[in-house]
């Protein structure tokens, strides 16, 4: 079974631009979560989608948004990019996102650099 | 609120020896899960092992075992017979059972295996 895929793997943008990252979950997984990883803040939760609905949201400004499609693929968008948005963005999928046995499996990440 | 503490920023281990990576956690929840992930330099987070708070036996997965001491709120990862390919960042994470809660991660421990 194919793992979680994320595109693109690397991205360079300039301040003020916007960016869209894509995540395809493991087949059959309906929950997709997004995390931001930076050297200073570590891994921080952005949001989670399940059945095309945002089910949980972390403490990030409104410039960060996402959506999920009917095939469970998810996109996240960052508008008006700031230098501090430079990070590794990780997507994780799980079957239903509930319960202890529902492990999250991660993709390879998208490394975003904002100049 | 949940919190994960990993006190070892970096560790070295000789090839073929065992190593223990420390993880302590703080939560007021009674039902929760503890996870360990490995992150090589490529960036992908690889799931290693899981322990539920009500599991009486320590979890094992091949060369990985989790030393779970509930009263001390610790969930240390033990890697036996270290290999060069084990060199990576290791993250301890937790998530509570109730609700659709995200993973909360520690800062990680960088393990270097020496030949």
mmCIF file of C-alpha atoms in Angstrom:
data_model
loop_
_atom_site.group_PDB
_atom_site.id
_atom_site.type_symbol
_atom_site.label_atom_id
_atom_site.label_comp_id
_atom_site.label_asym_id
_atom_site.label_seq_id
_atom_site.Cartn_x
_atom_site.Cartn_y
_atom_site.Cartn_z
ATOM 1 C CA UNK A 1 0.000 0.000 0.000
ATOM 2 C CA UNK A 2 1.402 3.391 -0.946
ATOM 3 C CA UNK A 3 2.286 5.767 1.874
ATOM 4 C CA UNK A 4 1.352 9.386 2.388
ATOM 5 C CA UNK A 5 2.551 11.565 -0.467
ATOM 6 C CA UNK A 6 3.144 15.288 -0.382
ATOM 7 C CA UNK A 7 3.804 17.667 -3.243
ATOM 8 C CA UNK A 8 5.875 19.592 -3.892
ATOM 9 C CA UNK A 9 8.815 18.431 -1.785
ATOM 10 C CA UNK A 10 10.591 21.776 -1.921
ATOM 11 C CA UNK A 11 9.288 25.269 -2.475
ATOM 12 C CA UNK A 12 10.863 28.711 -2.508
ATOM 13 C CA UNK A 13 8.622 31.770 -2.282
ATOM 14 C CA UNK A 14 9.021 35.448 -1.463
ATOM 15 C CA UNK A 15 7.320 37.432 1.257
ATOM 16 C CA UNK A 16 3.760 38.409 0.467
ATOM 17 C CA UNK A 17 3.132 35.527 -1.913
ATOM 18 C CA UNK A 18 0.783 32.678 -1.251
ATOM 19 C CA UNK A 19 1.419 28.947 -1.466
ATOM 20 C CA UNK A 20 -0.616 25.745 -1.720
ATOM 21 C CA UNK A 21 0.668 22.400 -0.482
ATOM 22 C CA UNK A 22 -0.917 19.082 -1.330
ATOM 23 C CA UNK A 23 -1.239 15.819 0.580
ATOM 24 C CA UNK A 24 -2.567 12.445 -0.552
ATOM 25 C CA UNK A 25 -3.308 10.109 2.373
ATOM 26 C CA UNK A 26 -2.875 6.371 2.553
ATOM 27 C CA UNK A 27 -5.687 4.654 0.678
ATOM 28 C CA UNK A 28 -8.649 4.181 2.990
ATOM 29 C CA UNK A 29 -7.542 6.819 5.481
ATOM 30 C CA UNK A 30 -10.135 9.526 6.014
ATOM 31 C CA UNK A 31 -8.380 11.814 8.485
ATOM 32 C CA UNK A 32 -5.626 14.179 7.412
ATOM 33 C CA UNK A 33 -3.655 16.343 9.839
ATOM 34 C CA UNK A 34 -1.112 19.049 9.095
ATOM 35 C CA UNK A 35 1.868 19.991 11.260
ATOM 36 C CA UNK A 36 4.493 22.705 10.981
ATOM 37 C CA UNK A 37 8.040 21.911 12.065
ATOM 38 C CA UNK A 38 10.620 24.626 12.755
ATOM 39 C CA UNK A 39 13.927 24.501 14.649
ATOM 40 C CA UNK A 40 12.657 27.006 17.197
ATOM 41 C CA UNK A 41 9.103 25.836 17.845
ATOM 42 C CA UNK A 42 9.390 22.147 17.033
ATOM 43 C CA UNK A 43 6.329 20.333 15.750
ATOM 44 C CA UNK A 44 3.094 22.255 16.000
ATOM 45 C CA UNK A 45 -0.371 21.154 14.979
ATOM 46 C CA UNK A 46 -2.077 23.215 12.284
ATOM 47 C CA UNK A 47 -5.408 21.515 11.592
ATOM 48 C CA UNK A 48 -7.155 18.223 10.953
ATOM 49 C CA UNK A 49 -9.715 17.315 8.337
ATOM 50 C CA UNK A 50 -12.117 14.426 8.319
ATOM 51 C CA UNK A 51 -14.770 13.787 5.682
ATOM 52 C CA UNK A 52 -14.151 17.200 4.086
ATOM 53 C CA UNK A 53 -14.733 19.021 7.396
ATOM 54 C CA UNK A 54 -12.192 20.747 9.589
ATOM 55 C CA UNK A 55 -12.477 18.880 12.849
ATOM 56 C CA UNK A 56 -9.679 20.459 14.850
ATOM 57 C CA UNK A 57 -7.531 23.554 14.581
ATOM 58 C CA UNK A 58 -4.275 24.642 16.167
ATOM 59 C CA UNK A 59 -3.213 28.097 17.234
ATOM 60 C CA UNK A 60 -2.199 29.611 13.902
ATOM 61 C CA UNK A 61 -3.342 32.846 12.245
ATOM 62 C CA UNK A 62 -6.072 32.886 9.634
ATOM 63 C CA UNK A 63 -3.461 33.098 6.873
ATOM 64 C CA UNK A 64 -3.200 29.339 7.264
ATOM 65 C CA UNK A 65 -6.135 27.458 5.823
ATOM 66 C CA UNK A 66 -6.881 24.073 4.406
ATOM 67 C CA UNK A 67 -9.468 21.876 2.817
ATOM 68 C CA UNK A 68 -10.151 18.253 2.109
ATOM 69 C CA UNK A 69 -11.691 16.762 -0.988
ATOM 70 C CA UNK A 70 -14.111 13.879 -1.328
ATOM 71 C CA UNK A 71 -11.236 11.486 -2.090
ATOM 72 C CA UNK A 72 -9.605 12.511 1.243
ATOM 73 C CA UNK A 73 -6.786 14.392 -0.461
ATOM 74 C CA UNK A 74 -6.025 17.606 1.360
ATOM 75 C CA UNK A 75 -4.486 20.948 0.561
ATOM 76 C CA UNK A 76 -3.220 23.663 2.840
ATOM 77 C CA UNK A 77 -2.802 27.258 1.818
ATOM 78 C CA UNK A 78 -0.713 29.998 3.342
ATOM 79 C CA UNK A 79 -1.448 33.517 2.179
ATOM 80 C CA UNK A 80 0.713 36.629 2.552
ATOM 81 C CA UNK A 81 3.817 34.631 3.370
ATOM 82 C CA UNK A 82 6.145 35.842 6.114
ATOM 83 C CA UNK A 83 9.778 34.906 6.711
ATOM 84 C CA UNK A 84 8.704 32.982 9.814
ATOM 85 C CA UNK A 85 6.588 30.640 7.697
ATOM 86 C CA UNK A 86 9.762 28.945 6.486
ATOM 87 C CA UNK A 87 9.394 25.416 7.802
ATOM 88 C CA UNK A 88 8.882 21.759 7.039
ATOM 89 C CA UNK A 89 5.170 21.112 6.604
ATOM 90 C CA UNK A 90 4.183 17.561 7.422
ATOM 91 C CA UNK A 91 0.957 15.857 6.550
ATOM 92 C CA UNK A 92 -0.262 12.790 8.441
ATOM 93 C CA UNK A 93 -3.124 10.459 7.712
ATOM 94 C CA UNK A 94 -5.032 8.009 9.860
ATOM 95 C CA UNK A 95 -8.068 5.824 9.448
ATOM 96 C CA UNK A 96 -10.562 7.917 11.364
ATOM 97 C CA UNK A 97 -8.482 10.020 13.710
ATOM 98 C CA UNK A 98 -10.090 8.584 16.805
ATOM 99 C CA UNK A 99 -8.897 6.374 19.577
ATOM 100 C CA UNK A 100 -5.592 5.103 20.775
ATOM 101 C CA UNK A 101 -4.972 2.592 18.050
ATOM 102 C CA UNK A 102 -5.446 5.066 15.261
ATOM 103 C CA UNK A 103 -1.811 5.809 14.485
ATOM 104 C CA UNK A 104 -0.932 8.799 12.347
ATOM 105 C CA UNK A 105 1.350 8.037 9.415
ATOM 106 C CA UNK A 106 3.360 10.896 8.005
ATOM 107 C CA UNK A 107 4.422 11.923 4.544
ATOM 108 C CA UNK A 108 7.910 13.120 3.568
ATOM 109 C CA UNK A 109 6.987 16.767 4.090
ATOM 110 C CA UNK A 110 7.198 19.927 2.025
ATOM 111 C CA UNK A 111 10.112 22.174 2.847
ATOM 112 C CA UNK A 112 9.033 25.791 2.339
ATOM 113 C CA UNK A 113 11.573 28.587 2.217
ATOM 114 C CA UNK A 114 10.346 32.180 2.278
ATOM 115 C CA UNK A 115 12.833 34.795 1.078
ATOM 116 C CA UNK B 1 -2.832 20.494 28.788
ATOM 117 C CA UNK B 2 -0.452 17.787 27.703
ATOM 118 C CA UNK B 3 3.304 18.159 27.656
ATOM 119 C CA UNK B 4 6.158 15.934 26.493
ATOM 120 C CA UNK B 5 9.712 16.418 27.745
ATOM 121 C CA UNK B 6 12.759 14.907 26.102
ATOM 122 C CA UNK B 7 15.796 15.965 28.125
ATOM 123 C CA UNK B 8 18.524 14.556 25.863
ATOM 124 C CA UNK B 9 19.136 16.865 22.895
ATOM 125 C CA UNK B 10 21.759 14.499 21.510
ATOM 126 C CA UNK B 11 23.145 11.045 22.190
ATOM 127 C CA UNK B 12 25.896 8.835 20.830
ATOM 128 C CA UNK B 13 25.890 5.050 20.815
ATOM 129 C CA UNK B 14 28.292 2.463 19.510
ATOM 130 C CA UNK B 15 27.038 0.199 16.756
ATOM 131 C CA UNK B 16 25.479 -3.056 18.069
ATOM 132 C CA UNK B 17 24.943 -1.609 21.547
ATOM 133 C CA UNK B 18 21.585 -0.780 23.141
ATOM 134 C CA UNK B 19 20.473 2.792 23.833
ATOM 135 C CA UNK B 20 17.650 4.339 25.864
ATOM 136 C CA UNK B 21 15.997 7.593 24.832
ATOM 137 C CA UNK B 22 14.154 9.341 27.648
ATOM 138 C CA UNK B 23 10.622 10.707 27.524
ATOM 139 C CA UNK B 24 8.498 12.059 30.338
ATOM 140 C CA UNK B 25 4.998 13.376 29.943
ATOM 141 C CA UNK B 26 2.478 15.409 31.818
ATOM 142 C CA UNK B 27 -1.265 14.994 31.499
ATOM 143 C CA UNK B 28 -4.330 14.987 33.703
ATOM 144 C CA UNK B 29 -6.063 12.508 31.413
ATOM 145 C CA UNK B 30 -6.495 8.897 32.478
ATOM 146 C CA UNK B 31 -6.701 7.472 28.973
ATOM 147 C CA UNK B 32 -4.018 8.361 26.461
ATOM 148 C CA UNK B 33 -1.544 6.935 24.006
ATOM 149 C CA UNK B 34 2.201 7.370 23.713
ATOM 150 C CA UNK B 35 4.055 7.160 20.410
ATOM 151 C CA UNK B 36 7.630 7.234 19.202
ATOM 152 C CA UNK B 37 8.597 8.470 15.740
ATOM 153 C CA UNK B 38 11.927 8.495 13.926
ATOM 154 C CA UNK B 39 12.854 11.338 11.602
ATOM 155 C CA UNK B 40 15.880 10.775 9.337
ATOM 156 C CA UNK B 41 17.543 13.708 7.630
ATOM 157 C CA UNK B 42 15.142 13.255 4.707
ATOM 158 C CA UNK B 43 12.376 14.674 6.907
ATOM 159 C CA UNK B 44 9.769 11.937 6.905
ATOM 160 C CA UNK B 45 8.377 10.961 10.314
ATOM 161 C CA UNK B 46 8.411 7.182 10.652
ATOM 162 C CA UNK B 47 6.133 5.556 13.229
ATOM 163 C CA UNK B 48 8.029 3.161 15.487
ATOM 164 C CA UNK B 49 5.959 2.052 18.453
ATOM 165 C CA UNK B 50 2.816 2.774 20.455
ATOM 166 C CA UNK B 51 1.803 2.259 24.112
ATOM 167 C CA UNK B 52 -1.670 2.769 25.530
ATOM 168 C CA UNK B 53 -2.063 4.083 29.052
ATOM 169 C CA UNK B 54 -4.038 1.028 30.099
ATOM 170 C CA UNK B 55 -1.670 -1.495 28.532
ATOM 171 C CA UNK B 56 -0.066 -3.522 31.312
ATOM 172 C CA UNK B 57 2.746 -4.907 29.197
ATOM 173 C CA UNK B 58 5.476 -2.821 27.631
ATOM 174 C CA UNK B 59 5.163 -2.544 23.855
ATOM 175 C CA UNK B 60 7.785 -4.131 21.604
ATOM 176 C CA UNK B 61 8.331 -3.888 17.849
ATOM 177 C CA UNK B 62 11.388 -5.727 16.613
ATOM 178 C CA UNK B 63 14.468 -3.943 17.995
ATOM 179 C CA UNK B 64 12.301 -1.240 19.597
ATOM 180 C CA UNK B 65 10.735 -1.529 23.012
ATOM 181 C CA UNK B 66 8.978 1.027 25.151
ATOM 182 C CA UNK B 67 9.769 1.111 28.869
ATOM 183 C CA UNK B 68 6.477 2.431 30.241
ATOM 184 C CA UNK B 69 6.353 3.528 33.887
ATOM 185 C CA UNK B 70 2.949 5.062 34.420
ATOM 186 C CA UNK B 71 3.445 6.213 38.009
ATOM 187 C CA UNK B 72 6.586 8.096 36.975
ATOM 188 C CA UNK B 73 4.940 9.300 33.745
ATOM 189 C CA UNK B 74 7.810 8.072 31.641
ATOM 190 C CA UNK B 75 7.839 6.275 28.304
ATOM 191 C CA UNK B 76 11.441 5.629 27.356
ATOM 192 C CA UNK B 77 12.370 4.103 24.001
ATOM 193 C CA UNK B 78 14.944 1.321 24.028
ATOM 194 C CA UNK B 79 16.718 0.441 20.789
ATOM 195 C CA UNK B 80 18.639 -2.816 20.935
ATOM 196 C CA UNK B 81 21.599 -3.718 18.708
ATOM 197 C CA UNK B 82 21.958 -0.208 17.233
ATOM 198 C CA UNK B 83 22.661 0.083 13.514
ATOM 199 C CA UNK B 84 24.179 2.935 11.532
ATOM 200 C CA UNK B 85 20.793 3.473 9.918
ATOM 201 C CA UNK B 86 19.324 4.298 13.341
ATOM 202 C CA UNK B 87 21.054 7.689 13.260
ATOM 203 C CA UNK B 88 18.162 10.179 13.208
ATOM 204 C CA UNK B 89 15.967 12.445 15.325
ATOM 205 C CA UNK B 90 13.581 10.608 17.620
ATOM 206 C CA UNK B 91 10.337 12.169 18.825
ATOM 207 C CA UNK B 92 8.111 11.103 21.665
ATOM 208 C CA UNK B 93 4.459 12.107 21.282
ATOM 209 C CA UNK B 94 1.176 11.643 23.050
ATOM 210 C CA UNK B 95 -2.480 12.024 22.348
ATOM 211 C CA UNK B 96 -5.480 11.540 24.611
ATOM 212 C CA UNK B 97 -8.260 9.180 23.784
ATOM 213 C CA UNK B 98 -11.230 11.494 24.196
ATOM 214 C CA UNK B 99 -12.119 13.756 21.336
ATOM 215 C CA UNK B 100 -10.242 14.109 18.117
ATOM 216 C CA UNK B 101 -7.052 15.459 19.562
ATOM 217 C CA UNK B 102 -3.779 16.019 17.725
ATOM 218 C CA UNK B 103 -0.422 14.558 18.628
ATOM 219 C CA UNK B 104 1.667 16.610 21.062
ATOM 220 C CA UNK B 105 5.373 16.188 20.411
ATOM 221 C CA UNK B 106 8.532 16.599 22.466
ATOM 222 C CA UNK B 107 11.549 18.525 21.163
ATOM 223 C CA UNK B 108 13.276 15.343 20.071
ATOM 224 C CA UNK B 109 16.602 13.587 20.656
ATOM 225 C CA UNK B 110 19.245 13.354 17.954
ATOM 226 C CA UNK B 111 20.813 9.884 18.023
ATOM 227 C CA UNK B 112 24.154 9.274 16.338
ATOM 228 C CA UNK B 113 25.337 5.688 15.905
ATOM 229 C CA UNK B 114 29.125 5.299 15.680
ATOM 230 C CA UNK B 115 30.811 2.461 13.810
#
